[in-house]
Structures are given as structure tokens and as C-alpha cells.
XYZ file of C-alpha atoms in Angstrom:
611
model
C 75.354 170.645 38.099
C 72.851 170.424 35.278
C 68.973 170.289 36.081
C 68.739 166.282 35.718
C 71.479 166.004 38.056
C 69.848 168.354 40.603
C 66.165 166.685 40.138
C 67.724 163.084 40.919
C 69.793 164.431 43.978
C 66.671 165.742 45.439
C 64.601 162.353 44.456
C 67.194 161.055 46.431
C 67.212 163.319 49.282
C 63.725 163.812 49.543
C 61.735 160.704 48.514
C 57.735 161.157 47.457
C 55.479 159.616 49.587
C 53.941 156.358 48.105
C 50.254 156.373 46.750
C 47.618 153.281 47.071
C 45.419 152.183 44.641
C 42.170 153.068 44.527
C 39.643 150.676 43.785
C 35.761 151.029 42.519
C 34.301 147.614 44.264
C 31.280 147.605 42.095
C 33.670 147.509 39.462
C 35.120 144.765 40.954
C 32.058 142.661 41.614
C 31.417 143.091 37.917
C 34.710 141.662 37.128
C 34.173 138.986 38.804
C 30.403 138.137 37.975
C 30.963 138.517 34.244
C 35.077 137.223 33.889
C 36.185 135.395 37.015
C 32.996 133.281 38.113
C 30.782 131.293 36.142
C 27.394 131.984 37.523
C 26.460 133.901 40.972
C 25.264 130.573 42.851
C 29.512 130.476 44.140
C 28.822 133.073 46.394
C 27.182 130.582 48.144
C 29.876 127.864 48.368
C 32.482 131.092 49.346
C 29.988 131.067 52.542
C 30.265 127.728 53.194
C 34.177 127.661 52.500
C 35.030 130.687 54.680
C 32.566 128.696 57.375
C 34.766 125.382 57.215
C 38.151 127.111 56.850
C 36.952 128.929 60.014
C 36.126 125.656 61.617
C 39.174 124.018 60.854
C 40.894 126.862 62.475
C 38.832 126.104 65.585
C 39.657 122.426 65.592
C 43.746 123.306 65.139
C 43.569 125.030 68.423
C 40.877 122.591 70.215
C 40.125 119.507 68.594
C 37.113 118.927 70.622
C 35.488 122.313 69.639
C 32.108 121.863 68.065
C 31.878 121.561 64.102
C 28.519 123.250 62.687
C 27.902 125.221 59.951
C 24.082 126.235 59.810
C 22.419 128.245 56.941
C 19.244 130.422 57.725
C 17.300 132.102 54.495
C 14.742 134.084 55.552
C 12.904 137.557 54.776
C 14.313 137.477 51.584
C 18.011 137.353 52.610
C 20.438 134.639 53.982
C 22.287 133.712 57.186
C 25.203 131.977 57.598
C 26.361 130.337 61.126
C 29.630 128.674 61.882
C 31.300 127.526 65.600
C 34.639 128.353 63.778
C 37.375 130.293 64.894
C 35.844 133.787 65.010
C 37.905 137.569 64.520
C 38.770 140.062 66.576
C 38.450 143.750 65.818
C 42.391 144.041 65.131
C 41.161 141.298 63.113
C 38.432 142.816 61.092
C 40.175 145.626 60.089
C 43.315 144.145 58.614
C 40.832 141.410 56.974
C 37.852 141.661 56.398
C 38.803 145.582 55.110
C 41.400 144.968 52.916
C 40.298 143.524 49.232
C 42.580 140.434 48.581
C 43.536 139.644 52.173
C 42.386 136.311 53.526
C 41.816 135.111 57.359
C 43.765 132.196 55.996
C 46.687 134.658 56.500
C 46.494 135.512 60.062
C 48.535 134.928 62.391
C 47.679 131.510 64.720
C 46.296 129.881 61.667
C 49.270 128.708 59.124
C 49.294 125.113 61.243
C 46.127 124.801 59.881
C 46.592 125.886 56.031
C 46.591 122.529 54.962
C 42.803 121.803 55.706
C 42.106 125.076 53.977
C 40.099 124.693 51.096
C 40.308 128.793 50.114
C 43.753 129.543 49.032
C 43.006 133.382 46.946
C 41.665 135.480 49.699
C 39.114 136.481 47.621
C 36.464 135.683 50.599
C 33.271 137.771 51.396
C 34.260 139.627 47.887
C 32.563 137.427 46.500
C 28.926 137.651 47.794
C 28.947 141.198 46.437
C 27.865 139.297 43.170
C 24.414 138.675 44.793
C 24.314 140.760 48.234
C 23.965 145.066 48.648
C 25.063 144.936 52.350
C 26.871 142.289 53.758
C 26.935 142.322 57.739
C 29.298 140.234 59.942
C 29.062 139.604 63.854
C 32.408 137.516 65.391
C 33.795 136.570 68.194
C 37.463 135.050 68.457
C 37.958 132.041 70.257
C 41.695 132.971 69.840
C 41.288 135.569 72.286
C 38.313 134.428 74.556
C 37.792 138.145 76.460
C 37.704 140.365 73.189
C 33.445 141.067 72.924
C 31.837 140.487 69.692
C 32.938 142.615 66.523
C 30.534 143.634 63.923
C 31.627 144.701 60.443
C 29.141 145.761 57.599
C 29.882 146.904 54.372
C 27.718 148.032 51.146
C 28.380 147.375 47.868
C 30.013 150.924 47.106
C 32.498 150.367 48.860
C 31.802 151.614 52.453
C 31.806 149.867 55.838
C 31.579 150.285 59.238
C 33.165 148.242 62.412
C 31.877 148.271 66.337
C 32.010 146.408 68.697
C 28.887 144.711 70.131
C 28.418 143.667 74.015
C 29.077 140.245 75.185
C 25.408 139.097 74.520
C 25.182 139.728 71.259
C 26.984 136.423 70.117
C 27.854 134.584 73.666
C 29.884 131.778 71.826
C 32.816 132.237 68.953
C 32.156 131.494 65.895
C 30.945 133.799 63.037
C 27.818 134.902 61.534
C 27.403 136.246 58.625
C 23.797 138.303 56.831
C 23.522 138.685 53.621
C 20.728 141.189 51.993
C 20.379 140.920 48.156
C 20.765 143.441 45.197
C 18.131 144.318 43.123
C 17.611 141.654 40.661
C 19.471 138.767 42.922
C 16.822 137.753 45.276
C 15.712 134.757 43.511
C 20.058 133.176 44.214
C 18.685 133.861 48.624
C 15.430 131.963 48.296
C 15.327 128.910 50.275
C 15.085 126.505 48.074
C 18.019 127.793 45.738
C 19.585 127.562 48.587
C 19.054 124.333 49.491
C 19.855 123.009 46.235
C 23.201 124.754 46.338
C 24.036 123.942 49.794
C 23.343 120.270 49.079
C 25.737 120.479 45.599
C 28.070 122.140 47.215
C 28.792 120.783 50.111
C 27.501 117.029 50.749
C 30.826 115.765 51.358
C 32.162 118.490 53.877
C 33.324 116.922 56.512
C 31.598 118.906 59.147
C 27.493 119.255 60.222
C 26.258 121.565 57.276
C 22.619 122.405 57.749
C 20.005 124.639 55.991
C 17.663 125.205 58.724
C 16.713 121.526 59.941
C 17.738 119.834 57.212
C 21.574 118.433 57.486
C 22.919 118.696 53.951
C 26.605 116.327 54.029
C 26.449 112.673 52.998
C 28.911 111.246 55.209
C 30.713 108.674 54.554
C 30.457 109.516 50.493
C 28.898 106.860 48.685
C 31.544 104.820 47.654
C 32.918 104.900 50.731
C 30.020 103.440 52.417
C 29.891 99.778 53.758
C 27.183 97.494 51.862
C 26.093 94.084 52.420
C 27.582 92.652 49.359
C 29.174 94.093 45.579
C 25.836 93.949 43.775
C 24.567 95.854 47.061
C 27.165 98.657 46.295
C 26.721 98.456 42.456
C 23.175 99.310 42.644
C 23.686 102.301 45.401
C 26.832 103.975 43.275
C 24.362 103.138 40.035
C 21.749 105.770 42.278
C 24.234 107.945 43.150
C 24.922 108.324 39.335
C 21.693 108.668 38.281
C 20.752 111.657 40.647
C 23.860 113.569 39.536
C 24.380 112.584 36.107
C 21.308 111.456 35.114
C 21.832 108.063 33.874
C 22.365 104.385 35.134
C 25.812 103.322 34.456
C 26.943 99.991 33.092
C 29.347 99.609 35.867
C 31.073 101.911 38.148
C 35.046 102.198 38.769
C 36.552 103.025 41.660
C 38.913 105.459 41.772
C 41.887 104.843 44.802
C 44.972 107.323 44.485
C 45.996 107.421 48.226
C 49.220 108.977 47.548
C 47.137 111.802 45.829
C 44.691 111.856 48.235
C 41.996 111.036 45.551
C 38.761 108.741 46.456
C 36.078 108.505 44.083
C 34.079 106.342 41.098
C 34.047 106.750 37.276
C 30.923 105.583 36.222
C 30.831 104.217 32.813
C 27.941 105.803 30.136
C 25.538 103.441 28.814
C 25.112 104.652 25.115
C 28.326 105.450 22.865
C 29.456 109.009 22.661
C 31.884 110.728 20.496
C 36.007 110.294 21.057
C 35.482 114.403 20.147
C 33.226 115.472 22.881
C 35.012 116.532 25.965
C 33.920 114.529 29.350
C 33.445 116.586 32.080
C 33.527 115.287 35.751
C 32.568 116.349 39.394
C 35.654 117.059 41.260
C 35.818 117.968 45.735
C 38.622 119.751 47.227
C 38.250 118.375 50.724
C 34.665 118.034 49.883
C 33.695 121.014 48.731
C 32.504 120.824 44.729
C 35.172 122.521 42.658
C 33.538 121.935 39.758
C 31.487 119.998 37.458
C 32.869 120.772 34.139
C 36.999 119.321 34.633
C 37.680 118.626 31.423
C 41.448 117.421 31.803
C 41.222 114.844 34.479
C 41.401 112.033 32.640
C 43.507 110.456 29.714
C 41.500 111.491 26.246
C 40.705 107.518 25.448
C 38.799 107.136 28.832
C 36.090 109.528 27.579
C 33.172 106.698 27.799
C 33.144 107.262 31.295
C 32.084 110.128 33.845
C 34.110 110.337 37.338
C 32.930 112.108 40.770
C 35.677 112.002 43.115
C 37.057 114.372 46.343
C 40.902 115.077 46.382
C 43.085 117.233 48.608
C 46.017 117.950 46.538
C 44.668 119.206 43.011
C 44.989 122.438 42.609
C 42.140 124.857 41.953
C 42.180 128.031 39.453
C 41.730 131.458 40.564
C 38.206 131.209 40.436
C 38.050 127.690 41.984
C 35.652 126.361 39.150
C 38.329 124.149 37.311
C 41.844 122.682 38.009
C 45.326 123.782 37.300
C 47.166 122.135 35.137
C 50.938 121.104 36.644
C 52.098 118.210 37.222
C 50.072 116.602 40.071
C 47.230 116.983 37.769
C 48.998 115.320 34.906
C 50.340 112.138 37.859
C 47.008 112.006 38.898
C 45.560 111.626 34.944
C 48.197 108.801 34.730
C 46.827 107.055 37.711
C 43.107 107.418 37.064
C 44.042 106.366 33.486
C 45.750 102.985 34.793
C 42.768 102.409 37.220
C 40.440 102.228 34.267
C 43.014 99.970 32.465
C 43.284 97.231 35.296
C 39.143 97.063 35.276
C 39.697 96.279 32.365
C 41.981 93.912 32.471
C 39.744 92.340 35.438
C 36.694 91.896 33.338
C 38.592 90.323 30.649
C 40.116 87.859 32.973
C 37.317 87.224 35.097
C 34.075 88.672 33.617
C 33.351 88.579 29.949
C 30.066 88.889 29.914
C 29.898 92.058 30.839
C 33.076 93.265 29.344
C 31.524 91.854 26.244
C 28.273 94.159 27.117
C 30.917 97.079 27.572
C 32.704 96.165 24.670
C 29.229 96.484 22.702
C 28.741 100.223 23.393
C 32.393 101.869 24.403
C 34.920 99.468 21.722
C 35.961 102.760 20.192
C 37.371 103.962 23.942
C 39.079 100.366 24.215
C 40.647 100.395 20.438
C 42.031 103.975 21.282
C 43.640 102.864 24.426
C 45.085 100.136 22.399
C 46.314 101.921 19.706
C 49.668 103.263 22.380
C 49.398 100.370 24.625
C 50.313 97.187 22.943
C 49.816 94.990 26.417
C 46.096 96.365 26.521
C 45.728 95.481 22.656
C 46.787 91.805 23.619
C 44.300 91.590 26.327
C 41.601 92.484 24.052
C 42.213 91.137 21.628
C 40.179 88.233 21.193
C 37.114 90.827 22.697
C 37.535 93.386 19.722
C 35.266 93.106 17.085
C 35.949 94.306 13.539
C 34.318 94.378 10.539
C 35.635 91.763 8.193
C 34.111 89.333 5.588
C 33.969 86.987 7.954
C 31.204 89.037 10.009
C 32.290 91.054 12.874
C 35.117 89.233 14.478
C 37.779 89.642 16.920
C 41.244 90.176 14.814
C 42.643 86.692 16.691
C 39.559 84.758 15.295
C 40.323 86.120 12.179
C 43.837 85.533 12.132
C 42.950 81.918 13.122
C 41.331 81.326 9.596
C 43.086 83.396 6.985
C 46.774 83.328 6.604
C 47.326 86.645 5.708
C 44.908 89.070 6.883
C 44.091 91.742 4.661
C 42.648 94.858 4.876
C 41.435 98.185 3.619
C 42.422 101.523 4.725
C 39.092 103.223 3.618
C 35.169 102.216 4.200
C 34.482 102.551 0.164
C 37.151 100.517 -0.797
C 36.364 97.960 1.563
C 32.622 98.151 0.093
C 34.421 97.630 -3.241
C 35.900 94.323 -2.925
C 33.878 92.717 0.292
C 31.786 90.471 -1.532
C 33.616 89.543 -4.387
C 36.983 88.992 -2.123
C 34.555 86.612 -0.314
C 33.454 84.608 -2.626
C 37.069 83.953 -3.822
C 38.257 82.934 -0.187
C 40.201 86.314 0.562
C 39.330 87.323 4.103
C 39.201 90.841 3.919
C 39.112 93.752 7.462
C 37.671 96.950 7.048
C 40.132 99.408 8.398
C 38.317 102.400 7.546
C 36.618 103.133 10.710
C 38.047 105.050 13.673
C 41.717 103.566 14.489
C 41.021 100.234 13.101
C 43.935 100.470 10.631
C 46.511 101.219 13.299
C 45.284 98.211 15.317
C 45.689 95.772 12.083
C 49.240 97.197 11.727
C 49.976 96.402 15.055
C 48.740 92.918 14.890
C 51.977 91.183 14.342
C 53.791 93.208 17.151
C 51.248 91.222 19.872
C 50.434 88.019 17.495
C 54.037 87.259 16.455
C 53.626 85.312 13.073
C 50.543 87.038 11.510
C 50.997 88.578 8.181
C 49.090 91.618 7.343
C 49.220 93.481 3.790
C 46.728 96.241 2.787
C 44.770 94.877 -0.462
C 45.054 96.654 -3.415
C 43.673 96.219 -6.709
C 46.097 94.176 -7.989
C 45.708 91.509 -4.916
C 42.301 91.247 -6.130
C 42.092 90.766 -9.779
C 44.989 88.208 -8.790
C 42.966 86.172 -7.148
C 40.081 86.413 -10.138
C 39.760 83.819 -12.665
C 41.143 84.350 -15.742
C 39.500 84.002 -19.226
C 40.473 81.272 -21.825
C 43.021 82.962 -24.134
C 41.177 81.948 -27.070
C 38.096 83.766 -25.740
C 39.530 86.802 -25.207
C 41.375 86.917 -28.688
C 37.937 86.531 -29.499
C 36.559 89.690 -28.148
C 39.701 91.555 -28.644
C 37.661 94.039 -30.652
C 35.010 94.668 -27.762
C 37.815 95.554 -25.662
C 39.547 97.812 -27.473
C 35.889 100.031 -27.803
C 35.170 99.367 -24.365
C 38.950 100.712 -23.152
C 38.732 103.590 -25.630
C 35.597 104.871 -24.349
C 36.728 104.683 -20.474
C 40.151 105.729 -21.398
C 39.655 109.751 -20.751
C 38.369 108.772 -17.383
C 41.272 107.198 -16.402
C 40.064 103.756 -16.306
C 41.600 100.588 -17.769
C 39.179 97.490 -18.668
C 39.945 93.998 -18.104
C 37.910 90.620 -18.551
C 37.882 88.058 -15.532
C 35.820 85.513 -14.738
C 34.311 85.156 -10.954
C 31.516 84.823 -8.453
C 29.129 85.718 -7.867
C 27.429 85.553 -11.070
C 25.123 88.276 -10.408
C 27.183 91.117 -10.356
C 28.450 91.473 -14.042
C 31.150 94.615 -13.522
C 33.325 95.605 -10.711
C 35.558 99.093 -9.816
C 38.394 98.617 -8.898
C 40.732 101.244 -8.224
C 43.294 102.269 -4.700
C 44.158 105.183 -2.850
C 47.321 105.966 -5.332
C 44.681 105.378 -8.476
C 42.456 108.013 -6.937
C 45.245 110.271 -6.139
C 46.451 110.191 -9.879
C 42.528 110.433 -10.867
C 42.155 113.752 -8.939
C 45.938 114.900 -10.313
C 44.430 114.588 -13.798
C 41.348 116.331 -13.467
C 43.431 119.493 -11.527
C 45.789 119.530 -14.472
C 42.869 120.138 -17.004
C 41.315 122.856 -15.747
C 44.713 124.787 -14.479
C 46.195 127.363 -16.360
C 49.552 126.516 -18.533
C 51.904 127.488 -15.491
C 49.976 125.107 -12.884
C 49.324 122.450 -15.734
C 53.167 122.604 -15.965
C 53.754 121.791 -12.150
C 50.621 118.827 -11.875
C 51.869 117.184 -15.172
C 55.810 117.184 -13.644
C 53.786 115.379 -10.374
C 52.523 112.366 -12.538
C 52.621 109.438 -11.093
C 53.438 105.864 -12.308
C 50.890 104.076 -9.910
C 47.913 101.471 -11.526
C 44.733 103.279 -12.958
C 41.715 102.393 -11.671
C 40.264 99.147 -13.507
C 36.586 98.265 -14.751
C 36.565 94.166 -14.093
C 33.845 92.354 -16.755
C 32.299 89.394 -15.013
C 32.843 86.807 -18.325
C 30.297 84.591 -16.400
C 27.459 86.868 -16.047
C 25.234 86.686 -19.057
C 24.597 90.121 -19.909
C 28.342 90.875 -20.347
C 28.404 87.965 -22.728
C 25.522 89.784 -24.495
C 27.392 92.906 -24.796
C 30.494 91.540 -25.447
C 28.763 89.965 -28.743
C 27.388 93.549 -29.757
C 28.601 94.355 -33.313
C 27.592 98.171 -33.356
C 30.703 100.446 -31.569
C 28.290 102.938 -30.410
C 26.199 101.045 -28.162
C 29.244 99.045 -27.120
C 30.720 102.475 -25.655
C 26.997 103.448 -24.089
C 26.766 99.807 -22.472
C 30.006 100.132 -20.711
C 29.669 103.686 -19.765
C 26.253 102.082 -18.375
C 28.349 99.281 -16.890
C 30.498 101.721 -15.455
C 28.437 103.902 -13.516
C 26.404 100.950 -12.002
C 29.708 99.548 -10.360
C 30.805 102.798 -8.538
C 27.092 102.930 -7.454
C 27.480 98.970 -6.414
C 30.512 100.055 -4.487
C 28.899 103.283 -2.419
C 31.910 105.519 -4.143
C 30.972 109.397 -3.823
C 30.456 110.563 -7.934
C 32.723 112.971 -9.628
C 30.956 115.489 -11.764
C 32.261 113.474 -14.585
C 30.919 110.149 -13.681
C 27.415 112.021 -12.965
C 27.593 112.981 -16.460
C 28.517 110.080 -17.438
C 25.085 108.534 -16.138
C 23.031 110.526 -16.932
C 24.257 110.323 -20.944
C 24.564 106.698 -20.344
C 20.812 106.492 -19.207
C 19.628 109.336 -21.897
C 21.262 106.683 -24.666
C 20.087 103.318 -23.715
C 16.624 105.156 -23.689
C 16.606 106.634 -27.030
C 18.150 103.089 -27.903
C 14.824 100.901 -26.481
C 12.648 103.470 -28.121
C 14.581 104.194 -31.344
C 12.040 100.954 -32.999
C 9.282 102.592 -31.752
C 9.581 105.589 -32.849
C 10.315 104.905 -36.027
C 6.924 102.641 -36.468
């Protein structure tokens, strides 16, 4: 029998005796103050939940037991009081002892899981973050004759157990004292916590109080009876103010019964970004979870702010945020078809203040509508868009034009706007957030509307032409004024149209641009790259420079006999029509006017000089 053999017959034969892990609890606390929690003030609501859960115990075995929870800070540390369902010393030892184990666990307690709200065992761990000692006094109402237990532990680790004589706690129920580390006096003081008793637990469903003062709001606002809905608009309007700090334009309720979910989302009275992440205050059985859940509700609804209590979420490790599964992603569904039927109800029955909504939050509204056509047909005749009508509602404008156009980009709607006007094309600017996607989807909810994106060619179509003879006539202007715009990629034409003020416009789509941008790469790449771009040309329309035949200083140009100031006029012309249409300036069109500008100058002044 070789060695191997022989060394796995004795493993066999012989097993070694198992070995524990040893752990270093400040460690531990560190962990958790710097990785698992989000500030020290939860050791505070681990007090309260360990108090409830310890309650609802009590109330499993004898409903009628009292409920109190009753916080004492004093002398620099804190004291926590419950009636719940108090430990034994059997008890103490296999819970309170062992890191990880919860009370939640033991045994004459699983009926009651459900009204838990701890589910990680984590516990009295937790006050470590603030606390050096930590003592505990208990008596079981489980097991009426056991005396009082007292367990106290230090931060290092250490602890002791005894048991105390019947008149050291006469009643069950638990009470824990809490002395603070250096540094972490300031989380004990009264007022801290009084503020965090009154965050964390004003909807617990049991008497919380720090000393006098009773700290739960019951029944929660929204739950409350008022004399009439403006009654209960203005009180949920308070509510909002103290915890978000701002007056809402309306509040939302919030029903999920089959989720267990009451609440409000109160809408935000100034516009916010579809990029910033809402956050909302979520209660698990009325204890605060958090006030930073991000993923509650669908991304369009981000115009509003929610504050709801739920018993079937489920919280993270740490209990500051909620797992993502799919209850959470039902109960985003839900809340996200809520907000829609308000919607829907202001639109039927309430259009003032939908239209007061619609004035701040239209953004929220057009992204909802983008993926739900039925939403985009109620609002429809609420949207506004930019058009050259004003700002209308797509139906009104689809009412007066027969095909509606529109621009994919801001610029090129700045382009054409006025001019398309005046020639009787109606005109949308799709440029801003979504708007294009809604204009595509017009026909799919207004069966019969025809939409086409305008394009440069659509407008100098609908531009007066010039008499043939007159052109013929200025055939050689042209020819100097295409020449000179030629190497920017730029064709010239001669229309005539109103208004007669503007004498040039730039005309020019997202394919003309593309090619524009093409053309420039290709001249400064290298032979091998100048190869590829040049194999990539494209056959789409250049962009155009339209002369205004009516305006009267493009007649006077047009009659100019001398070439050179002909090509410095309409590089002059030029660079005033991509400033008329608000188009960013390529390096070459900045050059452009500032040569443009240098040359009509030393033109005006040539006479004078030479006197």
C-alpha cells in the first residue's frame, strides 16, 4: 500500500476534528460602518426593529399583550424598552452570542415571521457601529417562571450572561443600554435621537415613544379621513413639504393591495431632467427602508417623488434599498399604470390642471407616449410642440396643414422656420427630446395624417422661381458666385420669396452635412484613409446657398461687374445665413468670415486711402 493510500485510509478511519472560524468583531463593525451601512444613524432603526419584531412575537402568542416601544437617552447613552416577547438564558446564549443568528429563528416564533420586518439576523451587531458596551436585561414571556437574563458584551468581542432576580425587570419584554464609542456620542444625544426615531419609525404600527413624546403617525397621511378632496390635497401637499421639501402640484395615490403597497407620489413643481435618478421613501411594515430607491418606478415617471409602506418588497442585505426580482419589477408595472390612469383622469375630467402639469412635466408625458400609443392618443390634443404655427398640440396642427412636416434637428428647424412660414409650409420642430418619435407615430393614433421630414429640396420647391430670362441674365454672376462656394461644398441657386428682408438662405440636410464632414476627413487623411473616405462618397444633395431675387441688395450684387468682389459678397452672403440659421461654424466657414469681413473693409476704404 503506497503512502497516499495509507494517509486516505486513516483520513477515513480517523476523521480531524472540525475548526470554527474565528472572528475579530471590531473588524466586523468596520465592515459594516464603512461597506454594508450607509451612515451609523441605522443602528438606531436595528433598535427599533428588533423592539417590534419582539412585539410581534408577543402579540402571536397573546394578542391582547401590550404594544410599547419606549426610547430613553440619557447620560450620554441610550435606552431602549419594548413589552415584546423577551429571551431566556438558553435563549441568550444561542442568540444573542452567536454573530449572524437572529431571535427571528427561535423556536415559538416562525408563526410570526411574516410580521417580521428583520430578515438577516444581523441584530444588536449592528449598534457596535456607535456603542462600546452594549447591555441587555430580558425576560421571556414564553416561559413566564425563567427570572430575568442579562447579557453584556464590549466591542472586542467579549460578553458576559447572568441571571438577575425577579425584580430586576418584573414584566417581559426587553431592555436594551447602549454606551457610545469614542467619537459616536453626538448619534445618542437626544435630539438625534428624536429625529431618527421620528424618520424611522412614524408609521410603526405600535406606541413608539422617545421619552414623552409618541413618535408614529397613525393612520399615515393618506390614509387619514378628511372632510373633503381639497381637505386631503392640502394635508398630503404638508406632508410633502416636511419630507421633501416642496409643495407638489398634485399628489397620486398609490393602491397595490395585492402587493400590499399604500402610499402617494407627489408630483415636483419645477421640471427636472429625464437623466437624474428619482429617489423615493419606501416602509417595510412601516419601518423606513430607505430614502434613496432608485428603481421603484418606470424611468418616464421621474417628475414625480413617491412615499409609500409595503410588506412584500424585498430589502437588501443592509436594508437601505430594495432587491430587484420580480415583485419589484410587478410592483414598478403597477405604480407605473397608477400614474397613467391620473392621467388619463385629468385629461377627461380636469384640464386645467393637467394643462398646468402639462406646462412643467410634458417631457415625462411625451416619454410615456413614445411606447404607449393609447396614452399618446389621450394627449394628444394636450401636447404642445414647437411648430410655425406657435406651440401647438400635433392634432391642432394636423387640423390645418395637410401634411405635417418636420425637422429632425433644432438648427435645421431654425433654418427653414420663417421662410417655410411665409410660404404656407407648416413646419414641427422635432429636434427636442422625443419629439421626432411622437411625429412618426402620428399616423398610427390619427389614421389619415401624412407626415414627411422636410428636406432641402421640399423647401426650395415650394420657393418662387425666377423669370428664365432673368436668370440667363445673370448667368455670369452665378457661375462666380458657385465657383467661389464650390470648395465648400455648397451649390448656389436664385429664388424668389418672402420675406423680403432676408436676402440669402442655407440650406443644407442631415445627408448634406454628412457628405460635408466626409469631405473635410478625406483632405486631411493620409493616402490609405483618403482611399477608404473617397470609396464612402455619397450621391446625396450638397448643401445650397438660396439668393432672395426680391431683396434689393442681392439685385445690387447680382449687377456687380468686378469677379472679385462678386466672390467676397457671397462669401459675405454666406456666412451671414449660417449665422441667420444658429448653425455651429466649421473652422472653414470662420475663416471664411473673417476674410470676408477683412475684404469688404479694405473694399469701403480702398477710395480713401487712395485720396
Amino acid at each position: 500500500m503506497d503512502s497516499q493510500t495509507s494517509e486516505s485510509s486513516q483520513s477515513a478511519q480517523s476523521p480531524l476534528p472540525p475548526h470554527t472560524f474565528q472572528v475579530d468583531l471590531r473588524g466586523l463593525v468596520d465592515l459594516l460602518s464603512h461597506h454594508l451601512y450607509s451612515s451609523p444613524k441605522v443602528y438606531l432603526r436595528e433598535l427599533l426593529q428588533n423592539a417590534v419584531d419582539a412585539v410581534t412575537a408577543r402579540r402571536a402568542l397573546a394578542p391582547d399583550a401590550p404594544a410599547l416601544v419606549r426610547l430613553h437617552p440619557a447620560d450620554g447613552g441610550l435606552r431602549v424598552e419594548d413589552s415584546g416577547i423577551g429571551l431566556t438564558e438558553s435563549d441568550v446564549h444561542e442568540l444573542l452570542a452567536t454573530i449572524g443568528r437572529s431571535s427571528k429563528r427561535a423556536e415559538g416564533l416562525q408563526e410570526a415571521r411574516s410580521g417580521f420586518l428583520g430578515q438577516f439576523g444581523i441584530g444588536l451587531l449592528a449598534c457596535f457601529v456607535v456603542a462600546e458596551r452594549i447591555r441587555v436585561v430580558s425576560r421571556s414571556a414564553r416561559t413566564p417562571n425563567a427570572p430575568p437574563v442579562e447579557w453584556t458584551a464590549r466591542d472586542d468581542g467579549s460578553y458576559t450572561v447572568r441571571t438577575l432576580p425577579g425584580t430586576a425587570r418584573p414584566e417581559p419584554g426587553t431592555t436594551v443600554q447602549l454606551t457610545p464609542r469614542p467619537g459616536a456620542a453626538e448619534w445618542l444625544a437626544p435630539e438625534r435621537v428624536r429625529a431618527l426615531a421620528r424618520d424611522f419609525g412614524a408609521l410603526l404600527p405600535y406606541d413608539v415613544r422617545v421619552g414623552e413624546e409618541r413618535i408614529t403617525e397613525l393612520p399615515a397621511p393618506w390614509d387619514r379621513p378628511y372632510p373633503s378632496p381639497g381637505a386631503r390635497r392640502a394635508a398630503l401637499a404638508r406632508h410633502c413639504h416636511g419630507l421633501f421639501g416642496f409643495t407638489p402640484l398634485d399628489s397620486i395615490d398609490l393602491d397595490v393591495p395585492l402587493a400590499g403597497i399604500r402610499g402617494v407620489a407627489h408630483v415636483l413643481p419645477s421640471a427636472v431632467s429625464p437623466a437624474q435618478r428619482a429617489t423615493h421613501r419606501v416602509h417595510l411594515k412601516g419601518m423606513l427602508l430607505t430614502e434613496r430607491a432608485e428603481q421603484l418606478l418606470p424611468d418616464w415617471a421621474f417628475f414625480v417623488r413617491c412615499v409609500l409602506d409595503t410588506d412584500s418588497l424585498r430589502p437588501t442585505a443592509s436594508r437601505e434599498s430594495l432587491y430587484e426580482d420580480e415583485t419589484l419589477a410587478a410592483v414598478r408595472e403597477a405604480l407605473g399604470e397608477r400614474i397613467r390612469d391620473w392621467l388619463t383622469g385629468l385629461a377627461a375630467g380636469d384640464p386645467e390642471r393637467l394643462a398646468a402639469f402639462l406646462a412643467v412635466h410634458h417631457l415625462g408625458v411625451k416619454s410615456l407616449a413614445r411606447h404607449d400609443h393609447e396614452m399618446l392618443r389621450t394627449m394628444l390634443p394636450w401636447l404642445p410642440f414647437e411648430t410655425t404655427d406657435g406651440q401647438v398640440s400635433l392634432a391642432e396642427f394636423a387640423r390645418r396643414h395637410p401634411v405635417v412636416h418636420f425637422t429632425r434637428g433644432v438648427e435645421e428647424y431654425r433654418q427653414v422656420a420663417a421662410i417655410a412660414s411665409a410660404q404656407g409650409v407648416g413646419v414641427v420642430n422635432g429636434g427636442y427630446t422625443y419629439d421626432s418619435e411622437l411625429i412618426g407615430a402620428l399616423p398610427s393614433v390619427r389614421p389619415g395624417t401624412v407626415v414627411a421630414e422636410l428636406d432641402a429640396d421640399t423647401v426650395t420647391a415650394h420657393l418662387d422661381g425666377v423669370d428664365p430670362g432673368v436668370e440667363l441674365l445673370l448667368t455670369g454672376f452665378l457661375a462666380a458666385a458657385r465657383a467661389k462656394l464650390d470648395p465648400l461644398g455648397c451649390d448656389v441657386v436664385l429664388r424668389a420669396f418672402h420675406p423680403l428682408s432676408v436676402p440669402a438662405l442655407h440650406l443644407d440636410d442631415r445627408s448634406a452635412r454628412h457628405e460635408q464632414a466626409r469631405a473635410a476627413a478625406e483632405e486631411q487623411a493620409d493616402d490609405l484613409w483618403a482611399g477608404i473616405l473617397g470609396s464612402l462618397r455619397g450621391g446625396a444633395p450638397r448643401a445650397r446657398l438660396v439668393l432672395n431675387h426680391l431683396n434689393p441688395l442681392i439685385r445690387r450684387v447680382s449687377s456687380l461687374d468686378d469677379a472679385e468682389l462678386i466672390g467676397t459678397a457671397v462669401e459675405s452672403l454666406y456666412g451671414q445665413a449660417l449665422l441667420m440659421a444658429q448653425r455651429p461654424l466649421r473652422p472653414t466657414d470662420s475663416a471664411l468670415l473673417n476674410r470676408a469681413f477683412i475684404d469688404l473693409l479694405e473694399w469701403a476704404t480702398r477710395g480713401t486711402a487712395d485720396d
